[in-house]
Coordinates of C-alpha atoms in Angstrom, one line a residue:
X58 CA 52.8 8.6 93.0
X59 CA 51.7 10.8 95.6
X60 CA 54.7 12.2 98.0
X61 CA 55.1 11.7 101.9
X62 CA 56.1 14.2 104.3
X63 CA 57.2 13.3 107.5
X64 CA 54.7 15.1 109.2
X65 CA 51.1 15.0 106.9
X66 CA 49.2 13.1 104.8
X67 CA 50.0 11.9 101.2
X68 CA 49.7 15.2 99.2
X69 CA 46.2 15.0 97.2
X70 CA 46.3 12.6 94.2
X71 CA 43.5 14.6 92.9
X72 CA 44.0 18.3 93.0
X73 CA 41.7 21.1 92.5
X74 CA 40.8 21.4 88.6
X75 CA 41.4 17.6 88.2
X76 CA 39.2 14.7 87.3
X77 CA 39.5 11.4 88.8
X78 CA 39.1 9.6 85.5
X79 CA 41.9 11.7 83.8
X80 CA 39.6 14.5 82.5
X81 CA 39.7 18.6 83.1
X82 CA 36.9 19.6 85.4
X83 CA 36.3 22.7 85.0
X84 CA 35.9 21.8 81.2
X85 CA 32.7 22.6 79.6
X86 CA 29.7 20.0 80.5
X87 CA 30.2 17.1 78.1
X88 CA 27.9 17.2 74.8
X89 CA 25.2 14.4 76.3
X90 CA 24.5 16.3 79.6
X91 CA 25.1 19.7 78.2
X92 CA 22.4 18.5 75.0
X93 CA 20.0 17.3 78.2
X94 CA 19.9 21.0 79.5
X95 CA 19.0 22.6 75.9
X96 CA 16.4 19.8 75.7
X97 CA 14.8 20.5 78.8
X98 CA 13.7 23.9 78.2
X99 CA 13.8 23.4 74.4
X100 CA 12.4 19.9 73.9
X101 CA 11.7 18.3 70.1
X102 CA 8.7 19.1 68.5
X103 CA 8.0 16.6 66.5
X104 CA 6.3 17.5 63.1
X105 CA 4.9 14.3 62.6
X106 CA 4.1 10.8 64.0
X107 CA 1.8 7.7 62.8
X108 CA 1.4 6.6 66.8
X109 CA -2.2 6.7 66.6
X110 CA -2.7 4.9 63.5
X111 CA 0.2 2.4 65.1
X112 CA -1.5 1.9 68.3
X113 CA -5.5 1.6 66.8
X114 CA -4.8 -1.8 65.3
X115 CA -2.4 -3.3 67.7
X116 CA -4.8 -5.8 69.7
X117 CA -2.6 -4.8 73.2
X118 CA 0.3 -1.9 74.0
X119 CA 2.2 -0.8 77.2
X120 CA 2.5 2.7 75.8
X121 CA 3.3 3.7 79.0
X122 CA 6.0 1.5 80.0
X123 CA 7.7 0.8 77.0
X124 CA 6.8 -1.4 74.0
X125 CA 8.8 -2.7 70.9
X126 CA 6.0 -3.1 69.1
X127 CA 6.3 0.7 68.7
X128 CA 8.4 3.0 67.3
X129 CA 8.1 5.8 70.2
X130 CA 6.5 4.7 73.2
X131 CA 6.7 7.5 76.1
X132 CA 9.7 6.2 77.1
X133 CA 11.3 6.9 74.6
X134 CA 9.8 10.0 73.9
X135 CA 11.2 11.3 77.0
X136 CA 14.6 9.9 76.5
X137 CA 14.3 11.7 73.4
X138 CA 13.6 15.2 74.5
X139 CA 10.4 14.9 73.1
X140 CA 8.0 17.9 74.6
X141 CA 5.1 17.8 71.6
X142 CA 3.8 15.6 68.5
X143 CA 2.1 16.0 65.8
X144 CA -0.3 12.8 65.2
X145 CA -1.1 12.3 61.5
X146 CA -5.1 11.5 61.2
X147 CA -4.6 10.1 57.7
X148 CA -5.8 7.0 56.6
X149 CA -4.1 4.7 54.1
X150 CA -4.9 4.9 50.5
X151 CA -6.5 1.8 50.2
X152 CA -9.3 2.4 52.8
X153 CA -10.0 5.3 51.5
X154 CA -10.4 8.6 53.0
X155 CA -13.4 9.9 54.6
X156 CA -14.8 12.7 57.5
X157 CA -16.4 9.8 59.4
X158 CA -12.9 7.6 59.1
X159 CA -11.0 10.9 60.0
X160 CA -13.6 11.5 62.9
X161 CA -13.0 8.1 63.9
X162 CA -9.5 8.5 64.0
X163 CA -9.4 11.7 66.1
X164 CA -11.8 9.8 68.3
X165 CA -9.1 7.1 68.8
X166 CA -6.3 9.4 69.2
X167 CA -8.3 11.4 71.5
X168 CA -8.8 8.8 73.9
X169 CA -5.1 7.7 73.8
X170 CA -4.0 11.0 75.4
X171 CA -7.0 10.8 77.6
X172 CA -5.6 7.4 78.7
X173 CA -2.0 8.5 79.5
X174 CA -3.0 12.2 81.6
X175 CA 0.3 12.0 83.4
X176 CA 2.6 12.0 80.1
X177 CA 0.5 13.1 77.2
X178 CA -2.2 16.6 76.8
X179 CA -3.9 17.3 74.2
X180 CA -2.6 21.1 72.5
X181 CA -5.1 23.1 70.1
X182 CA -3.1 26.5 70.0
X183 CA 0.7 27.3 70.8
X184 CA 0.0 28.4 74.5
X185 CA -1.1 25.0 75.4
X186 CA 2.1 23.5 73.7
X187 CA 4.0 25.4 76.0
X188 CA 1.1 24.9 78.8
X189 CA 2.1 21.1 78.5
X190 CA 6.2 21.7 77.9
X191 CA 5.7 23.4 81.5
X192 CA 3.5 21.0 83.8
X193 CA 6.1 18.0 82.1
X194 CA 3.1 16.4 79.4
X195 CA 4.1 16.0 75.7
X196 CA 1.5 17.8 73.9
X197 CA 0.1 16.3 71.2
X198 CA -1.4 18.0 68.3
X199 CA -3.8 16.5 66.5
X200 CA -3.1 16.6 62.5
X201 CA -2.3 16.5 59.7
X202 CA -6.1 15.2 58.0
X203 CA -6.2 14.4 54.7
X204 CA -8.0 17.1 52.6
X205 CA -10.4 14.8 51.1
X206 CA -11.6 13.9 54.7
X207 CA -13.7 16.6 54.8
X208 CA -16.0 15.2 52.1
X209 CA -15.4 18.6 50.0
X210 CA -17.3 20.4 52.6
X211 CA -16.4 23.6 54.6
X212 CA -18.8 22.4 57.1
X213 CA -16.4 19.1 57.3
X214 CA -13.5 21.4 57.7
X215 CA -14.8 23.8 60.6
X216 CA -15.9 20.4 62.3
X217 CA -12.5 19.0 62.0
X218 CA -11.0 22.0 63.3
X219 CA -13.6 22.3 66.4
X220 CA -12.5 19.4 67.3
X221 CA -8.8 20.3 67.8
X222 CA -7.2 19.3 64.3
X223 CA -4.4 22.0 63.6
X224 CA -3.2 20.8 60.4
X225 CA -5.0 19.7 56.7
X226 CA -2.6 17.9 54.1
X227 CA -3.5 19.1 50.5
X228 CA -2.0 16.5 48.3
X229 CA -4.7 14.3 46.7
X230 CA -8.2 16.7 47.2
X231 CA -9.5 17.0 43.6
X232 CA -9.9 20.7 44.1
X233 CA -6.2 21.1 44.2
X234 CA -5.3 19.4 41.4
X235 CA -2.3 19.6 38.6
X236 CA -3.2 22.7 37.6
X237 CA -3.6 24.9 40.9
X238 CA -6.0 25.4 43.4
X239 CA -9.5 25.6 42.2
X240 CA -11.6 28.6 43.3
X241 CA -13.4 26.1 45.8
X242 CA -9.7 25.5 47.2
X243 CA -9.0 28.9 47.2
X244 CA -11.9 28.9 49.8
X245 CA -10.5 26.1 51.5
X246 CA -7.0 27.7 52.2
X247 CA -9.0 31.5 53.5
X248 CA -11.5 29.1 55.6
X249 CA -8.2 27.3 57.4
X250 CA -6.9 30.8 58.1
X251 CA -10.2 31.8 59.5
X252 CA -9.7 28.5 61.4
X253 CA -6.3 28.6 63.0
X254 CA -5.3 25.6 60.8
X255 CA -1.9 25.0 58.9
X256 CA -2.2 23.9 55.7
X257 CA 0.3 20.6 54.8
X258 CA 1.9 21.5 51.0
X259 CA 3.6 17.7 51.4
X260 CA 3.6 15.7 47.8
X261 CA 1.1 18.7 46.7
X262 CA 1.3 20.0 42.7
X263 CA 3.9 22.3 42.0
X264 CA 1.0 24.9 41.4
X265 CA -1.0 24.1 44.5
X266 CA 2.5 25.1 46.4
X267 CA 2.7 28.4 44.9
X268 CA -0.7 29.3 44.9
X269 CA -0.6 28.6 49.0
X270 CA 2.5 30.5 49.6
X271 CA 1.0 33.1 47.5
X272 CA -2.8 33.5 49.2
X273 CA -1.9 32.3 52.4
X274 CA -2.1 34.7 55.1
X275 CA -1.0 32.5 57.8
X276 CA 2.7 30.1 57.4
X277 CA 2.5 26.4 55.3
X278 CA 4.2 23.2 56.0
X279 CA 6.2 21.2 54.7
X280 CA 7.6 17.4 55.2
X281 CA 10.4 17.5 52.7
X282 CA 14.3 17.2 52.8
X283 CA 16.0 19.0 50.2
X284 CA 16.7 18.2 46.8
X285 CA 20.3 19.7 46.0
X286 CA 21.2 16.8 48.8
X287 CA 19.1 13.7 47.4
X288 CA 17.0 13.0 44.5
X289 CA 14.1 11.8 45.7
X290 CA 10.4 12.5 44.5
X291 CA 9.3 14.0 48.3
X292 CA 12.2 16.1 48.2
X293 CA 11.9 20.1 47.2
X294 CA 14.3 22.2 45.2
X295 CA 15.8 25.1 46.3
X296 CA 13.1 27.3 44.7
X297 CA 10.4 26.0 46.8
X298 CA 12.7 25.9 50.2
X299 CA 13.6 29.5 49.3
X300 CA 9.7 30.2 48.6
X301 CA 8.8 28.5 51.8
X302 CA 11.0 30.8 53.9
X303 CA 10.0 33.6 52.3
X304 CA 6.7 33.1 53.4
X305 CA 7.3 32.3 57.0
X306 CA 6.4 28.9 56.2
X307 CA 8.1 25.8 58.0
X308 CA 9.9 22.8 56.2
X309 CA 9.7 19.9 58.7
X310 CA 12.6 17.2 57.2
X311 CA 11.5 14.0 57.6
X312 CA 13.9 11.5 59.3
X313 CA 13.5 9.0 57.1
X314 CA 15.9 6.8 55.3
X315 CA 14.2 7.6 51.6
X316 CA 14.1 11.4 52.1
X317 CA 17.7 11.7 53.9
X318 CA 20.1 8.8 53.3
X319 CA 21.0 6.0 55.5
X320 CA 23.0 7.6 57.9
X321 CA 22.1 10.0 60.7
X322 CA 25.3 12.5 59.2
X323 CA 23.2 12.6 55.6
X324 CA 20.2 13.8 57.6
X325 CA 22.2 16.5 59.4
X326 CA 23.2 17.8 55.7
X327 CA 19.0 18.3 54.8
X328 CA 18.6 20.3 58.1
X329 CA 22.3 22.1 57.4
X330 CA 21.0 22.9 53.1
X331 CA 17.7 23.5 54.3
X332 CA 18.4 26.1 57.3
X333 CA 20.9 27.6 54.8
X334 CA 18.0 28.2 51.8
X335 CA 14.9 28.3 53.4
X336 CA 16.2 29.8 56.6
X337 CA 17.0 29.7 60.4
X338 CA 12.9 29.9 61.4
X339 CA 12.1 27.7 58.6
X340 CA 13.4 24.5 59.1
X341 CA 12.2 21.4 62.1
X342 CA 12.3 18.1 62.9
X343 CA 10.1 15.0 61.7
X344 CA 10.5 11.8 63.5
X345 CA 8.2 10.2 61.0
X346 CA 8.0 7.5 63.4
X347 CA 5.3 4.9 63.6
X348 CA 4.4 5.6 59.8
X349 CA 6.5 2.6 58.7
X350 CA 9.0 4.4 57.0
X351 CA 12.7 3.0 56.9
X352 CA 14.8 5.0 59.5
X353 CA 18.6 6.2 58.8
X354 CA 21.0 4.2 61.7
X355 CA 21.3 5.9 64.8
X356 CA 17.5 7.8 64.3
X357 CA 15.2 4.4 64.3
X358 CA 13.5 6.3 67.4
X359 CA 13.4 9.1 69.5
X360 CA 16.4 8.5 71.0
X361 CA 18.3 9.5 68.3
X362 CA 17.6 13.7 68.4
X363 CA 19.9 14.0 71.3
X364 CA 23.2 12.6 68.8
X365 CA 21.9 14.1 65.7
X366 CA 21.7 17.7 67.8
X367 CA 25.4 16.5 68.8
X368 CA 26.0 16.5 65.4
X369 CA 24.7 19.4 64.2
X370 CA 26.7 21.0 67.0
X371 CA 30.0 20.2 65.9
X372 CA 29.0 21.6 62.7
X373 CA 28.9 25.1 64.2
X374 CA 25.1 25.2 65.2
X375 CA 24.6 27.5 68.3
X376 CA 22.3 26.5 71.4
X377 CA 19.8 29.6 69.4
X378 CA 20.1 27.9 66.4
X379 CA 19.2 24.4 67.6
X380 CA 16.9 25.6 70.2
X381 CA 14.7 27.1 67.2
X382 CA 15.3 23.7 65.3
X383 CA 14.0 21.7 67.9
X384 CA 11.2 24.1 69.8
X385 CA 11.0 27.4 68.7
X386 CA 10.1 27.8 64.9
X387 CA 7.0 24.9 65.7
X388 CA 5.5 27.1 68.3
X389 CA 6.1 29.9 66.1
X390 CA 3.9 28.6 63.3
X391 CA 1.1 27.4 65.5
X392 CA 1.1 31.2 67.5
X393 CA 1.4 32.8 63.9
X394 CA -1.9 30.4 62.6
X395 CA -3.5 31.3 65.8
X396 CA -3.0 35.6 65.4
X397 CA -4.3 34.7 62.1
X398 CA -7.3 33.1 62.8
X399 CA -8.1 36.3 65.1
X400 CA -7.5 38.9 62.7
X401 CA -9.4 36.9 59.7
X402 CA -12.7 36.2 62.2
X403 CA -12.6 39.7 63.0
X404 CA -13.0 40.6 58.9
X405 CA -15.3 37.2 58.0
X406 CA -17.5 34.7 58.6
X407 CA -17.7 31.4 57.7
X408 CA -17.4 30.7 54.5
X409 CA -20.8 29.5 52.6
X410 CA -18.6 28.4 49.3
X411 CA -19.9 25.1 47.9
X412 CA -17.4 22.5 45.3
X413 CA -19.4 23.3 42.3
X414 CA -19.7 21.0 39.2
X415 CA -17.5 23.1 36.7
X416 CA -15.3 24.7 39.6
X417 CA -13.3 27.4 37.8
X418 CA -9.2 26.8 38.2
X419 CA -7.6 30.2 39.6
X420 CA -3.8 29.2 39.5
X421 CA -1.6 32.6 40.1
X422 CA 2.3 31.4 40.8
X423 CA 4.5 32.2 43.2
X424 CA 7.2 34.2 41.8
X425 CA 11.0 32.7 41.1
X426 CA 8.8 28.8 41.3
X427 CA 9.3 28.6 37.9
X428 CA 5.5 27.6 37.2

């Protein structure tokens, strides 16, 4: 109780260096604010997001405002910390993939960012990620397409990549089958560094991996968690995580129930085992959101990053460390693809390389892979 003198006021019940509500306060910013500062000037980049698949066959959507029918509406996104996407251009099995469906696609999710100029821009290289990051727009990347949406044609592929695709997911194209890349592929992955485009090693042959990592000249993705944590068919061992860093290459952990476990702590321990084999510049974030994927509790949206960087945190991650996680090693890659594509075009043309009937298989591991 506060003390009267005779001749003043109560003495101050609140004293310099004291917090009304019982706290310290010239204590450190608490995690939640402190978290909002990193995220500000290091916002998620998310490595990969079904939104425009999502929003093409839902007859009506307030993106804008805020809809349940989605997974990561903009508000969301910003609540978040979300400062770029990545929009998958794949189709679903079943309908079959195509350039002219893939075309159609990137139309669609074209016109969705056109629709929403105050929130969303449309990012080809890594200076117009960060070009969107500072005017307050979410970039969104355009990618990855499925590899057999280019009809087997390099023609298909520079098209594609005209257009603003960034990314081109291997798994499934008959010329990177079981037993490597074919020389045709082999064309395919020099053509995408020519390009500027990343090349997508999810669910691809062990062979197709190391052949990649090996030829490469640019860095690979990859949507995995790790094995060592959880078994899981999507997941890679430490070989391949070890391979991947080796290479400069990025391993985006999906934040999906399936890949991590059901809680947000099991996800934390992919990023932790990953970071610790692949290394600090090879490891990201992947929402996976929209894709209908099952979502560990506490990371069912965007929402989520700002807790799961929390935890990561009290695990001993510095602001560097999650800085890179969330921002830095995905801008890295995309400026890496693009000095690539400069120094290639300066050495080649486009490639003329036709899929041939009997396509000679070149496989040459990677190495330590064990293939």
């Amino acid at each position: 109780m506060a003390h009267l003198r005779e001749d003043a006021l109560p003495d101050d019940p609140f004293p310099e260096g004291t917090d009304p509500l019982g706290g310290d306060a010239t204590a450190p910013l608490p995690a939640a604010a402190d978290l909002a500062e990193l995220l500000a000037t290091h916002p998620v980049a998310d490595g990969y997001s079904g939104l425009a698949w999502t929003l093409r066959h839902l007859p009506w959507c307030e993106m804008e405002l805020g809809d349940s029918a989605l997974g990561a509406d903009i508000p969301r996104l910003r609540a978040g910390g979300v400062g770029a996407q990545f929009w998958s251009l794949k189709v679903p099995d079943d309908q079959g993939a195509s350039l002219t469906r893939t075309l159609e696609q990137l139309d669609f999710a074209r016109a969705v960012v056109a629709a929403h100029p105050g929130a969303l821009r449309l990012a080809r290289t890594a200076y117009d990620v960060a070009d969107a990051q500072a005017r307050g727009r979410i970039a969104v990347v355009p990618g990855p397409a499925d590899a057999r949406g280019i009809d087997d044609s390099l023609a298909g592929l520079r098209t594609l990549a005209e257009l603003g695709v960034r990314s081109l997911t291997l798994a499934g194209a008959r010329w990177a089958a079981e037993e490597g890349l074919s020389v045709f592929g082999t064309e395919v992955v020099r053509e995408t560094n020519r390009l500027g485009m990343l090349l997508d090693l999810t669910a691809a042959p062990p062979a197709v991996v190391a052949r990649v990592l090996d030829i490469s000249r640019a860095p690979a993705l990859l949507r995995a968690g790790a094995a060592a944590v959880r078994d899981h068919a999507g997941n890679a061992p430490d070989p391949v995580l070890a391979a991947l860093g080796a290479a400069r290459g990025l391993c985006l952990v999906p934040l999906t129930e399936p890949v991590c476990g059901p809680a947000l702590t099991d996800a934390a321990d992919h990023i932790d085992h990953v970071r610790a084999v692949a290394g600090p510049e090879s490891v990201a974030l992947c929402g996976a959101h929209d894709t209908g994927e099952v979502h560990p509790e506490g990371l069912t949206d965007p929402t989520g990053y700002p807790p799961l960087l929390a935890e990561l945190r009290a695990r001993g991650w510095s602001d560097a460390e999650l800085a890179a996680l969330t921002w830095h090693n995905v801008v890295r890659v995309l400026k890496e693809a693009d000095e690539t594509a400069r120094e290639t075009s300066a050495r080649r043309g486009p490639s003329t390389a036709r899929l041939e009937d009997r396509d000679e298989l070149t496989p040459k591991p990677v190495p330590g892979l064990g293939l």
